[in-house]
Short mmCIF file of N, CA, C and O in Angstrom, two decimals:
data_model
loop_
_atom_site.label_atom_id
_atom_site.label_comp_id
_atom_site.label_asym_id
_atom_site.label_seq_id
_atom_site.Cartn_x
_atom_site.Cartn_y
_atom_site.Cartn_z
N UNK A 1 -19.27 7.45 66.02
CA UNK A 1 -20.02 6.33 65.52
C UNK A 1 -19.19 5.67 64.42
O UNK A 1 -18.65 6.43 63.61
N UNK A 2 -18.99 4.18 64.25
CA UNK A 2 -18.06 4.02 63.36
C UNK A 2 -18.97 2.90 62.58
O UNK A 2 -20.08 2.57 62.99
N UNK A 3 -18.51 2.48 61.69
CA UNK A 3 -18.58 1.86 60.21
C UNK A 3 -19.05 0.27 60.89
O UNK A 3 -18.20 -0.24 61.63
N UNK A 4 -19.97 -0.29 60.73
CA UNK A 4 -20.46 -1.63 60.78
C UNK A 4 -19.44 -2.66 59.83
O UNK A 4 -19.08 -2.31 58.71
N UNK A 5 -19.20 -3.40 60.19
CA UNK A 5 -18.39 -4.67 59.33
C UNK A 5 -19.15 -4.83 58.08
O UNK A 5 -18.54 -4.81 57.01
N UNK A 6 -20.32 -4.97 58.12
CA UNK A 6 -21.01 -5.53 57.09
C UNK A 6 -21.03 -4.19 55.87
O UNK A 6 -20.76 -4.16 54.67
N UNK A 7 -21.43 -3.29 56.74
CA UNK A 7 -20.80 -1.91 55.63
C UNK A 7 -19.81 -1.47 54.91
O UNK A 7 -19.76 -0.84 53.85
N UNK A 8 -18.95 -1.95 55.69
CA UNK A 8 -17.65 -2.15 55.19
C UNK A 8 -17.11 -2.82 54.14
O UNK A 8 -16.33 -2.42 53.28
N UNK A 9 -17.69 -4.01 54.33
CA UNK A 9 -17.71 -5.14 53.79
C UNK A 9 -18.34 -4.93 52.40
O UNK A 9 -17.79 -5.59 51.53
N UNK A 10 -19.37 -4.16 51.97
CA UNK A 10 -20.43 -3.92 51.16
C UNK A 10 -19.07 -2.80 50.26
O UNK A 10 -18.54 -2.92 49.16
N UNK A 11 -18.94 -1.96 51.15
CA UNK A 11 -18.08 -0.54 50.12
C UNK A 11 -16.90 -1.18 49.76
O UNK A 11 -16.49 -0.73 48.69
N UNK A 12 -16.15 -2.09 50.25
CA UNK A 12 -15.04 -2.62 49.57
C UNK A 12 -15.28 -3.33 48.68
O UNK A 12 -14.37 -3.54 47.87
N UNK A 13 -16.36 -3.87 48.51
CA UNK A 13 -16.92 -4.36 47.12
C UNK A 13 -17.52 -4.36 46.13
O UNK A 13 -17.86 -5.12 45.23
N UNK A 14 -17.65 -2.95 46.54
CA UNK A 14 -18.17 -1.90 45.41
C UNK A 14 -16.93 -1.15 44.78
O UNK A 14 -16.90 -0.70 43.64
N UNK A 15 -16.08 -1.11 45.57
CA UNK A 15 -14.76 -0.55 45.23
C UNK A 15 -14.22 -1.50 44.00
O UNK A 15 -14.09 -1.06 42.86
N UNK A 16 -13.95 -2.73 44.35
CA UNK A 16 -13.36 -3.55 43.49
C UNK A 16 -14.13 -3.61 42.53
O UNK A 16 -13.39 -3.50 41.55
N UNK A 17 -15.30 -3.74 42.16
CA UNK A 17 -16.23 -3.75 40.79
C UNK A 17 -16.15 -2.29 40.26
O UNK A 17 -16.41 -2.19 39.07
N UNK A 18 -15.85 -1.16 40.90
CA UNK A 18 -15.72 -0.11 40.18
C UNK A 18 -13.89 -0.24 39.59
O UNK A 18 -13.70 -0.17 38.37
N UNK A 19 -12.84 -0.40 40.40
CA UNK A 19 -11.97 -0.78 39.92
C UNK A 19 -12.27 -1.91 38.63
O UNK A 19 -11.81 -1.43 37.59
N UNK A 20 -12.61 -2.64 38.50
CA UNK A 20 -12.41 -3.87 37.74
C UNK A 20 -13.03 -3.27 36.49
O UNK A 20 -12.54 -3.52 35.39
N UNK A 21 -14.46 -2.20 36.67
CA UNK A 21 -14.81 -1.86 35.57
C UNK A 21 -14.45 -0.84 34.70
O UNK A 21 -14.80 -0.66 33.53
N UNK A 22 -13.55 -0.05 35.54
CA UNK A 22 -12.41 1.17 34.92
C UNK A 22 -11.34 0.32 34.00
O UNK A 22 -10.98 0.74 32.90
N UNK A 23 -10.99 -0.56 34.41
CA UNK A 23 -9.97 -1.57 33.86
C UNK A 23 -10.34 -2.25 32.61
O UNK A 23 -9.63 -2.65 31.68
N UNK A 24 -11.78 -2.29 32.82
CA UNK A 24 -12.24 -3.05 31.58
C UNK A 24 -12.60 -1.73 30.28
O UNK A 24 -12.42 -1.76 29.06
N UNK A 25 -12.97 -1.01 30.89
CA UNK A 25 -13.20 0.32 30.39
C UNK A 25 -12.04 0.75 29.51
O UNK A 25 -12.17 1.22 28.38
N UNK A 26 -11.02 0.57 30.08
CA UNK A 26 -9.46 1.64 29.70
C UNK A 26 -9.33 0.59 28.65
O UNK A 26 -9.35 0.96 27.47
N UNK A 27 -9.21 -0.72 28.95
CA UNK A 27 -8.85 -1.84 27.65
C UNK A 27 -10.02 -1.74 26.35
O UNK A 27 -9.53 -1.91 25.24
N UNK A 28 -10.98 -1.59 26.38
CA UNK A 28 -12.14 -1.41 25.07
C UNK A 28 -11.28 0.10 24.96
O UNK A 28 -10.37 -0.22 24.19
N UNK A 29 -11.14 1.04 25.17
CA UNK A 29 -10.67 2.59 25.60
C UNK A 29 -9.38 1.87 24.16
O UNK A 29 -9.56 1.93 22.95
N UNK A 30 -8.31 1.34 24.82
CA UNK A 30 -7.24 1.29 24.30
C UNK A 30 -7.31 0.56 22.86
O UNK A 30 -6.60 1.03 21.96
N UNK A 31 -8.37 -0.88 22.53
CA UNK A 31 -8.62 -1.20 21.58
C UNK A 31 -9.30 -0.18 20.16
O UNK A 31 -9.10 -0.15 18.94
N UNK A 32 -9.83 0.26 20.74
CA UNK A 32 -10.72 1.60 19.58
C UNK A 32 -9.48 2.03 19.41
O UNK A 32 -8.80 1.65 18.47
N UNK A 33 -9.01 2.97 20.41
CA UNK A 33 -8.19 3.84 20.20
C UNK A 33 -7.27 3.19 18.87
O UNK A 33 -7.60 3.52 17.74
N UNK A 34 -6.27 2.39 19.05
CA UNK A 34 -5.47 2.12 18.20
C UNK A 34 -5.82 1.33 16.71
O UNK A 34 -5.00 0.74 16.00
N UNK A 35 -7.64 1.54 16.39
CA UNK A 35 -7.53 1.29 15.39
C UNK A 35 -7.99 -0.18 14.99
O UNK A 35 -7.61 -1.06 15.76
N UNK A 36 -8.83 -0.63 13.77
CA UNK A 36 -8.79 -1.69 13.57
C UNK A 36 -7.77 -2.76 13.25
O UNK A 36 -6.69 -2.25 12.97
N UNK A 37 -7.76 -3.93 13.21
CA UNK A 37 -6.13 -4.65 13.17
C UNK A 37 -5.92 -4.94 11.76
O UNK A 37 -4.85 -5.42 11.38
N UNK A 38 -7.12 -4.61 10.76
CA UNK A 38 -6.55 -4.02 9.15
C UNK A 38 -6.69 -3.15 8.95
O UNK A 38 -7.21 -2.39 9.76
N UNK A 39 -6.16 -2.64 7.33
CA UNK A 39 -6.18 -1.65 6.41
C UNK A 39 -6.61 -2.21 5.07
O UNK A 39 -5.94 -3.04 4.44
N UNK A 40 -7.34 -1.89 4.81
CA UNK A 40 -7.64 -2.16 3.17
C UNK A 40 -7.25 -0.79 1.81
O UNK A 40 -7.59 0.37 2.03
N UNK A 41 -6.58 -1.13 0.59
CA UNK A 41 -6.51 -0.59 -0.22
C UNK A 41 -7.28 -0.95 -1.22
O UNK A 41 -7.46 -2.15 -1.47
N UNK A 42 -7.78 -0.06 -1.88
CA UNK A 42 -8.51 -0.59 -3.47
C UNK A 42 -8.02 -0.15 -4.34
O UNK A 42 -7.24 0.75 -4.01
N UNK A 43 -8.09 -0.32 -5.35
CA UNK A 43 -7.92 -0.10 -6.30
C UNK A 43 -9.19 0.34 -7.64
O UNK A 43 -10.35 0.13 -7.30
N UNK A 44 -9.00 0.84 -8.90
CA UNK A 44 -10.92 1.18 -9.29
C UNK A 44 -10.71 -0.29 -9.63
O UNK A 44 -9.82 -1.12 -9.46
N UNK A 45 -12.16 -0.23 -10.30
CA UNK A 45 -12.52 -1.19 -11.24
C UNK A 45 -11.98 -1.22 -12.43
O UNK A 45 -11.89 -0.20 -13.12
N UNK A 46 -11.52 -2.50 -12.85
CA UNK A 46 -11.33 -2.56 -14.53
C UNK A 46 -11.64 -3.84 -15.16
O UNK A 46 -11.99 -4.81 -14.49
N UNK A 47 -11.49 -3.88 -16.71
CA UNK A 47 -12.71 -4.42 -17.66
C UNK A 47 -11.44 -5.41 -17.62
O UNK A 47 -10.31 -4.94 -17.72
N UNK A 48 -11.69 -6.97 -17.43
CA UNK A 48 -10.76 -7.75 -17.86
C UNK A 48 -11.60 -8.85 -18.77
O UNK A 48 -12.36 -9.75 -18.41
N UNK A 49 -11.25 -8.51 -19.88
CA UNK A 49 -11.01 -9.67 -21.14
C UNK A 49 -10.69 -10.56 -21.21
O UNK A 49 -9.46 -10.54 -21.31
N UNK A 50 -11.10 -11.57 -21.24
CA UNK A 50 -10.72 -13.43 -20.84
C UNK A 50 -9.78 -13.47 -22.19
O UNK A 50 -8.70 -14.02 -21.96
N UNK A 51 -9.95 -13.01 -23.53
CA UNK A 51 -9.06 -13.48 -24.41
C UNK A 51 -7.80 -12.25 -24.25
O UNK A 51 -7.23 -11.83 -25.26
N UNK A 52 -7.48 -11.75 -22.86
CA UNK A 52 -6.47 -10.86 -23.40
C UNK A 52 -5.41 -11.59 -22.18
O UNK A 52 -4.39 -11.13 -21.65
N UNK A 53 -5.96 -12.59 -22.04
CA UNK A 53 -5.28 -13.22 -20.33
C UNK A 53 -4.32 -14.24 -21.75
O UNK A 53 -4.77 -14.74 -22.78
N UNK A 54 -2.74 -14.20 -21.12
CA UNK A 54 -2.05 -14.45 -22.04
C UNK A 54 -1.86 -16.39 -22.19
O UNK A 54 -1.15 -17.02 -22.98
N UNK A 55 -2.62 -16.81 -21.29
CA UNK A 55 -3.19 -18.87 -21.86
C UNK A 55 -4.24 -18.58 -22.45
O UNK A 55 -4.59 -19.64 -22.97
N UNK A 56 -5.06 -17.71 -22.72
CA UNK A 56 -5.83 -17.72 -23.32
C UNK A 56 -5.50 -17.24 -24.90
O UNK A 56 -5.83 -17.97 -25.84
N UNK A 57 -4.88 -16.05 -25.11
CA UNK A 57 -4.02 -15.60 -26.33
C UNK A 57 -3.02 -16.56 -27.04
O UNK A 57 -2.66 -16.39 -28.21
N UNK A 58 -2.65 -17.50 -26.31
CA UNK A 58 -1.93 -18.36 -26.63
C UNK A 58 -2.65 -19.35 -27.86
O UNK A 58 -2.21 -19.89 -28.88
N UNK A 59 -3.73 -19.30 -27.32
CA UNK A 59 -4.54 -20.62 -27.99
C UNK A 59 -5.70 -19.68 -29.41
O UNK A 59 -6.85 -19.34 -29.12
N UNK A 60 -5.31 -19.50 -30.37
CA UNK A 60 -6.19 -18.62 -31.10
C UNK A 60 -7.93 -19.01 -31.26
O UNK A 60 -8.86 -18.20 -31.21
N UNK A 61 -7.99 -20.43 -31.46
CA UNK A 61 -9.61 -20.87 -31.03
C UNK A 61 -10.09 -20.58 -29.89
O UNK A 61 -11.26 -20.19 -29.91
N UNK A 62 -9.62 -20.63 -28.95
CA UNK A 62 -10.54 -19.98 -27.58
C UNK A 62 -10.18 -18.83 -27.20
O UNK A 62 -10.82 -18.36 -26.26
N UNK A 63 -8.97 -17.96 -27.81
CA UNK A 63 -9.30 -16.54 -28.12
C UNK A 63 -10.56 -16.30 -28.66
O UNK A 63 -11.49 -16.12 -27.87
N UNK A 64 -10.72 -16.28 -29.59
CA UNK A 64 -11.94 -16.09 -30.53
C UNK A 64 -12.97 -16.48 -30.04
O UNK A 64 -13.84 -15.61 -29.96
N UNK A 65 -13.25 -17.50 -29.65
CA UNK A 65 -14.42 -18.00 -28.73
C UNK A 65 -14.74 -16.90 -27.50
O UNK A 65 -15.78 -16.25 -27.49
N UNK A 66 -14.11 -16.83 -26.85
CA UNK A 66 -13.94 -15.63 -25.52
C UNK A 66 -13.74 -13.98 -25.81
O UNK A 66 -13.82 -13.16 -24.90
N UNK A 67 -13.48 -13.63 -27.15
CA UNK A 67 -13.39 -12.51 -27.63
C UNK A 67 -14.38 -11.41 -26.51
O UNK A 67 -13.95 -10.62 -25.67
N UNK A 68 -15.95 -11.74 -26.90
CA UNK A 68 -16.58 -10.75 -26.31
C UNK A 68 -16.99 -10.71 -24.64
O UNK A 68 -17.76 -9.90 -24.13
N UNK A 69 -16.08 -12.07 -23.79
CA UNK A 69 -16.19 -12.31 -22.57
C UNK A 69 -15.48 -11.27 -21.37
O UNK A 69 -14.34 -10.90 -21.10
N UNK A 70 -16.22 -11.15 -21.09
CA UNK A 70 -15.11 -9.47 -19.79
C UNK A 70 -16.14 -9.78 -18.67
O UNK A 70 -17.24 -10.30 -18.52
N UNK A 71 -15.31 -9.25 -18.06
CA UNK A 71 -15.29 -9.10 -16.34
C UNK A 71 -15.02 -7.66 -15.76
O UNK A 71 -14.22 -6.83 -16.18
N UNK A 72 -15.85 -7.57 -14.71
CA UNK A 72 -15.16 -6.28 -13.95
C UNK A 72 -14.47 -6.60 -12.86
O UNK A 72 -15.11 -7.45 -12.24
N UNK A 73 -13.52 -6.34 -12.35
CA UNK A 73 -12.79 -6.56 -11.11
C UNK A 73 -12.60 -5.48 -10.66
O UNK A 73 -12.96 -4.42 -11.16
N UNK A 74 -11.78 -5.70 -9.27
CA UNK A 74 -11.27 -4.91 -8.37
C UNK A 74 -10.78 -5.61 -7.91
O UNK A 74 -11.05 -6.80 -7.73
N UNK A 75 -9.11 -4.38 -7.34
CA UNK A 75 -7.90 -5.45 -6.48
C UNK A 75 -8.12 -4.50 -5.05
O UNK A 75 -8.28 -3.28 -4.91
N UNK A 76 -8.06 -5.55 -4.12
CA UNK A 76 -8.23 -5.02 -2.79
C UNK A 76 -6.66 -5.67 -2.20
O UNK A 76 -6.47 -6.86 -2.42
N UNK A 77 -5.74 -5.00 -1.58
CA UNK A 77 -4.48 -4.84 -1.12
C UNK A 77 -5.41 -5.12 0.73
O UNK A 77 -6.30 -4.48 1.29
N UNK A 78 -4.83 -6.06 1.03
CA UNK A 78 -5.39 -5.71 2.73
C UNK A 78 -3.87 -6.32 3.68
O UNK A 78 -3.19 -7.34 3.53
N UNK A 79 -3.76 -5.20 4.63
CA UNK A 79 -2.49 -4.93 5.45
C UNK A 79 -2.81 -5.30 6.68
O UNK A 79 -3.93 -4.88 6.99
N UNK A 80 -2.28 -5.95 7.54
CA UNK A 80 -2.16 -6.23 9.09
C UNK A 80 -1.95 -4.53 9.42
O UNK A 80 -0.97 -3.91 9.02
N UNK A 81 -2.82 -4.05 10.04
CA UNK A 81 -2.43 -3.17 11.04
C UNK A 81 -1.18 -2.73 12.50
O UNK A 81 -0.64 -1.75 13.02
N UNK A 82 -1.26 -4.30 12.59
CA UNK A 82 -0.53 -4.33 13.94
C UNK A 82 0.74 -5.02 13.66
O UNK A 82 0.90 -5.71 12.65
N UNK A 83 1.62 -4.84 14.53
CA UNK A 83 3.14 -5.09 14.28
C UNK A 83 3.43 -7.17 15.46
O UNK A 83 4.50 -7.78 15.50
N UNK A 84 2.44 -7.50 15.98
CA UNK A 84 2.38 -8.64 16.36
C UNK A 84 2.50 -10.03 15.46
O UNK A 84 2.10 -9.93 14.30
N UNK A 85 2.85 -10.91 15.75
CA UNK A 85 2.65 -12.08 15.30
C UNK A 85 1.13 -12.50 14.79
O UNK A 85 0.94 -13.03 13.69
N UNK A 86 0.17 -12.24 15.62
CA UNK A 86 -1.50 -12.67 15.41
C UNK A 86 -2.28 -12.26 14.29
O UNK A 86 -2.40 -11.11 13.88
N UNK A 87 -2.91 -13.49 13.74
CA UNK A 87 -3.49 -13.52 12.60
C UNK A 87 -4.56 -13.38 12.70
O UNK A 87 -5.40 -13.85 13.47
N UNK A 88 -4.61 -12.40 11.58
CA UNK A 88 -6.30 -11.81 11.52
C UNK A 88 -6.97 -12.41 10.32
O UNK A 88 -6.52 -12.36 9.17
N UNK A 89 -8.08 -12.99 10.70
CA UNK A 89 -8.73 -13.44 9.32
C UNK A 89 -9.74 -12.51 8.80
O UNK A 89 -10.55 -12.02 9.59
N UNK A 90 -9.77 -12.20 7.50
CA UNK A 90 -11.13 -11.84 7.08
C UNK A 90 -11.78 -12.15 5.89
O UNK A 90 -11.43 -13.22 5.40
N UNK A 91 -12.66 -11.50 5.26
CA UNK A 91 -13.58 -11.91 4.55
C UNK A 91 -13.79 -11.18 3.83
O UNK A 91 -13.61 -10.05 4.30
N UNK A 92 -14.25 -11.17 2.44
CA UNK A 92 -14.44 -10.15 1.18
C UNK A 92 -15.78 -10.60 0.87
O UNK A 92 -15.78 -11.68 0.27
N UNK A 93 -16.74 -10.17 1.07
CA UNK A 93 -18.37 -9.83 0.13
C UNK A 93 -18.61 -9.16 -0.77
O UNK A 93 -18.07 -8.08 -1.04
N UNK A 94 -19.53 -9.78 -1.42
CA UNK A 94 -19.90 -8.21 -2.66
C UNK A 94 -21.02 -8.51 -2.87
O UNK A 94 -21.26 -9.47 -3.60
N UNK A 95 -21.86 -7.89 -2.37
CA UNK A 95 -23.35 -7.59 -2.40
C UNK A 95 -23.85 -8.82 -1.84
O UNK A 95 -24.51 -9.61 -2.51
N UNK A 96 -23.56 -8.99 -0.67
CA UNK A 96 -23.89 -9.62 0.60
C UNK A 96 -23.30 -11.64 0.27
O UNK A 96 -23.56 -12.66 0.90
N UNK A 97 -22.65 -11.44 -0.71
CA UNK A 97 -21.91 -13.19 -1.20
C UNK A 97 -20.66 -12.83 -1.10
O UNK A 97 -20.09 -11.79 -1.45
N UNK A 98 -20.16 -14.10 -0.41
CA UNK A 98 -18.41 -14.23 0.19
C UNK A 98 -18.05 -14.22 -1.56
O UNK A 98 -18.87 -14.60 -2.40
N UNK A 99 -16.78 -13.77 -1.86
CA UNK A 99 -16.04 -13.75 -2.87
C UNK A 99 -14.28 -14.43 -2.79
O UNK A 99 -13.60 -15.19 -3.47
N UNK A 100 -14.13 -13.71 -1.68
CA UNK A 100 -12.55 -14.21 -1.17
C UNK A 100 -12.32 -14.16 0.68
O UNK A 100 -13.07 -13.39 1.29
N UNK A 101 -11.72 -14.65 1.15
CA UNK A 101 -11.13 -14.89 2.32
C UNK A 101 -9.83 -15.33 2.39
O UNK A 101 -9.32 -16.11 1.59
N UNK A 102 -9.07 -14.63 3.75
CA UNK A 102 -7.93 -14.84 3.66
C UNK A 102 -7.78 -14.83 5.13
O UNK A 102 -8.64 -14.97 5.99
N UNK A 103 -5.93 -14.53 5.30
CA UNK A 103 -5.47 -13.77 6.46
C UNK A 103 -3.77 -13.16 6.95
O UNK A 103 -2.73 -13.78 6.75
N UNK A 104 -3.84 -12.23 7.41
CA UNK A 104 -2.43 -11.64 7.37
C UNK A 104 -2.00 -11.08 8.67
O UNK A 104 -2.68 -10.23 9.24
N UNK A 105 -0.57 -11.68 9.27
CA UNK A 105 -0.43 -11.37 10.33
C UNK A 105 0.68 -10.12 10.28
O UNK A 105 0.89 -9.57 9.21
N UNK A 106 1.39 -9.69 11.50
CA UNK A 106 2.64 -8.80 11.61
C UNK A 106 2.80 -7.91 10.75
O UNK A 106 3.97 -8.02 10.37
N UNK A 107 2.18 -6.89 10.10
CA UNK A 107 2.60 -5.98 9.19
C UNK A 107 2.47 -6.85 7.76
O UNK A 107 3.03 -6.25 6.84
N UNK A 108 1.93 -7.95 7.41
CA UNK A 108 1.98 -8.67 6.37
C UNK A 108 0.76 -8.35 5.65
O UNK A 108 -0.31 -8.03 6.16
N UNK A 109 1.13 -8.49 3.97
CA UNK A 109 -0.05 -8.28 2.96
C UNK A 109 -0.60 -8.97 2.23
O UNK A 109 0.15 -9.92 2.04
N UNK A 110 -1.76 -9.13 1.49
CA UNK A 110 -2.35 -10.08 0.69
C UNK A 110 -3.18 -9.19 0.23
O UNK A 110 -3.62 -8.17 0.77
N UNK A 111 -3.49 -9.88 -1.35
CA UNK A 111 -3.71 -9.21 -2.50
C UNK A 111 -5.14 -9.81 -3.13
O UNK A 111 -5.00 -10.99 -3.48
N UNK A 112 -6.26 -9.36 -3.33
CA UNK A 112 -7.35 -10.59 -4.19
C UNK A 112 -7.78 -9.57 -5.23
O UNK A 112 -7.74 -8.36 -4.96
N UNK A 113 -8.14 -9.97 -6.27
CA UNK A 113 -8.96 -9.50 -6.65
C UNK A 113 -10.52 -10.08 -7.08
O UNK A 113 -10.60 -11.14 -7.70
N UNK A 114 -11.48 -9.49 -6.80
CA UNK A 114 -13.37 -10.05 -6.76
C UNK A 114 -13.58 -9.44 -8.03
O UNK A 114 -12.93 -8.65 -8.71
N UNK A 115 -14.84 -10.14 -8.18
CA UNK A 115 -15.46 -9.50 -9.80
C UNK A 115 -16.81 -8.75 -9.07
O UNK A 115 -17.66 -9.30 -8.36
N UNK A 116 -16.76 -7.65 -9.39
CA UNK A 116 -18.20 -6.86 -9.07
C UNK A 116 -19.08 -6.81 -10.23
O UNK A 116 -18.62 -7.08 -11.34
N UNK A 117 -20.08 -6.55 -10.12
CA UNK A 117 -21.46 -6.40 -11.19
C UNK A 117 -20.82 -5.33 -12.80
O UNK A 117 -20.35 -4.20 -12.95
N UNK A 118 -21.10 -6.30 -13.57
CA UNK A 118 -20.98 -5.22 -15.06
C UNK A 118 -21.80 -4.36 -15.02
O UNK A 118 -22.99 -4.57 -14.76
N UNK A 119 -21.20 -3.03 -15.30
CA UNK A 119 -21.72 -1.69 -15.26
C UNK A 119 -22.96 -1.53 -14.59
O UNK A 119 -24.06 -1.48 -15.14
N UNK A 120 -22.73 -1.46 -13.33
CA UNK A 120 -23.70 -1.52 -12.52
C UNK A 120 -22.87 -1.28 -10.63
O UNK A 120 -21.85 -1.88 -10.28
N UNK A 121 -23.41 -0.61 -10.00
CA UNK A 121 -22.44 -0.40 -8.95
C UNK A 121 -22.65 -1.79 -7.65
O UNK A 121 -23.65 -2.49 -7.51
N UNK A 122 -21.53 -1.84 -6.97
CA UNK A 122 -21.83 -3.69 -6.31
C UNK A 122 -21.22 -3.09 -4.39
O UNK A 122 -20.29 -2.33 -4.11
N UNK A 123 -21.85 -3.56 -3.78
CA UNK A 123 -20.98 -3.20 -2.36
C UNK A 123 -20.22 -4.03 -2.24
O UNK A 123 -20.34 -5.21 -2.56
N UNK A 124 -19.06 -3.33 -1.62
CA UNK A 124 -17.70 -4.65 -1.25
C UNK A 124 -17.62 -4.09 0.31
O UNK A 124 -17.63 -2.96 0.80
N UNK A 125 -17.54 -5.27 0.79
CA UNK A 125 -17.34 -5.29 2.48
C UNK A 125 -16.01 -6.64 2.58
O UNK A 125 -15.87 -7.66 1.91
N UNK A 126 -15.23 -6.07 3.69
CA UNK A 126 -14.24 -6.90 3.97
C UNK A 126 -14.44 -6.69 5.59
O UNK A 126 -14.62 -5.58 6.08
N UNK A 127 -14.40 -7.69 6.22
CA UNK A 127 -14.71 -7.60 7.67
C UNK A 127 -13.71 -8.57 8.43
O UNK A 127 -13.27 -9.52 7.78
N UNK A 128 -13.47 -8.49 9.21
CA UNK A 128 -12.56 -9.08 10.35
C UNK A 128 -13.39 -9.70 11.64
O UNK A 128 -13.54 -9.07 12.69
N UNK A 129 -13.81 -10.74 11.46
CA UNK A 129 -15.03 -11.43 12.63
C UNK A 129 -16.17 -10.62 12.26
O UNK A 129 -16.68 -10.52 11.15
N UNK A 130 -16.66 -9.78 13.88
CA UNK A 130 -17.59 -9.05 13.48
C UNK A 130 -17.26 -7.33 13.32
O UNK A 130 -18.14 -6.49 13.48
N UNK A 131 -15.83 -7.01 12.99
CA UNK A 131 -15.59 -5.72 12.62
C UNK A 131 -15.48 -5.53 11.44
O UNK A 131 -14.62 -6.19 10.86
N UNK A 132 -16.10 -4.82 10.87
CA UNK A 132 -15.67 -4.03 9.26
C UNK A 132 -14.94 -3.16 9.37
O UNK A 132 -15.12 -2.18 10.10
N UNK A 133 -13.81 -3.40 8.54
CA UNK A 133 -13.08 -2.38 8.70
C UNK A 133 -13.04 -2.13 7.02
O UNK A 133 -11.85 -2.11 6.73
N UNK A 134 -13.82 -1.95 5.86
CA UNK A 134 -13.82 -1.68 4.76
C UNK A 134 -15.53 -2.00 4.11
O UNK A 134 -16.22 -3.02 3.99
N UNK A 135 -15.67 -0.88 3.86
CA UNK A 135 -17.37 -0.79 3.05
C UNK A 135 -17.53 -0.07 2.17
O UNK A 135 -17.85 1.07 2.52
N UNK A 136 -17.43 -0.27 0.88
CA UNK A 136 -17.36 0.58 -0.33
C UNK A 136 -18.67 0.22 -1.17
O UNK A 136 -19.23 -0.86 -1.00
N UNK A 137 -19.15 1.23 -2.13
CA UNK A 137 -19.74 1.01 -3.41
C UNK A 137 -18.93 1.42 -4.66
O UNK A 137 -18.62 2.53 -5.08
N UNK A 138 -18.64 -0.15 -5.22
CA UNK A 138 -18.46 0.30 -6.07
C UNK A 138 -18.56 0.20 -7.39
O UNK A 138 -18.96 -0.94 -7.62
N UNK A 139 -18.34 1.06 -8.84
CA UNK A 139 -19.04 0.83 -10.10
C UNK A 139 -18.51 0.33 -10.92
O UNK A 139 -17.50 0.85 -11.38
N UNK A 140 -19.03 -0.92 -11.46
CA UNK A 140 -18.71 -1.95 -12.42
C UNK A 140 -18.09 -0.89 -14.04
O UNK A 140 -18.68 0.18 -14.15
N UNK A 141 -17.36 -1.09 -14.81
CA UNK A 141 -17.01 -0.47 -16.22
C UNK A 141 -17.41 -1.04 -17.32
O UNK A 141 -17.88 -0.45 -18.29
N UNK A 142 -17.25 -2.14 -17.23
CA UNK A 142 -17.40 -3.20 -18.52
C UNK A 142 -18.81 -2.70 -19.22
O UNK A 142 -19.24 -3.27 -20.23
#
């Protein structure tokens, strides 16, 4: 008894959608695998003093004026992952408000630093479209 055309017809095209979906499979497979296409570094928090910023020291009246003015920051270092030409953009939040945006391609780096909440802890998220590849809490000094 042998195989109807139309049966035939049916399993070879089930074949190719199982092929096509192994294929699609192995590529999401291979994307995870190797990782998001940044790296983020931080650095802690520290207390920066508007009169210790040296245009500001310069000028002794708005030294003095700014004396008791500080900030908390943090420097976030963010690295291309991948050794390609293609630019990745992303985005810096802190407690759910954009702060900085950028983007870095081929092994290339860029540097920001955000002001997080005085003595008080702030989330920093840096995301790449819709991947995060960085989610910290962290605590203000000042």
């Amino acid at each position: 008894m042998g195989i109807r055309r139309e049966t035939a017809v049916v399993l070879a095209a089930l074949g190719t959608l199982a092929a096509g979906a192994s294929v699609a499979a192995a590529t999401a497979w291979a994307a995870w695998a190797a990782g998001p296409p940044l790296t983020v570094e931080v650095g802690e928090a520290r207390c920066l003093r508007a009169a210790d910023l040296p245009v500001v020291a310069a000028v002794p009246k708005i030294a003095a004026a700014l004396e008791d003015s500080a900030s908390d920051t943090v420097r976030l270092t963010v690295r291309s992952a991948t050794k390609d030409n293609q630019k990745h953009a992303y985005v810096v939040t802190v407690d759910g408000e954009q702060r900085a945006s950028g983007s870095v391609s081929g092994g290339g780096m860029s540097i920001n630093s955000v002001s997080v909440a005085d003595g008080k802890s702030s989330r920093v998220v840096v995301a790449t479209g819709p991947t995060v590849v960085f989610d910290q809490t962290i605590a203000g000094r000042c």
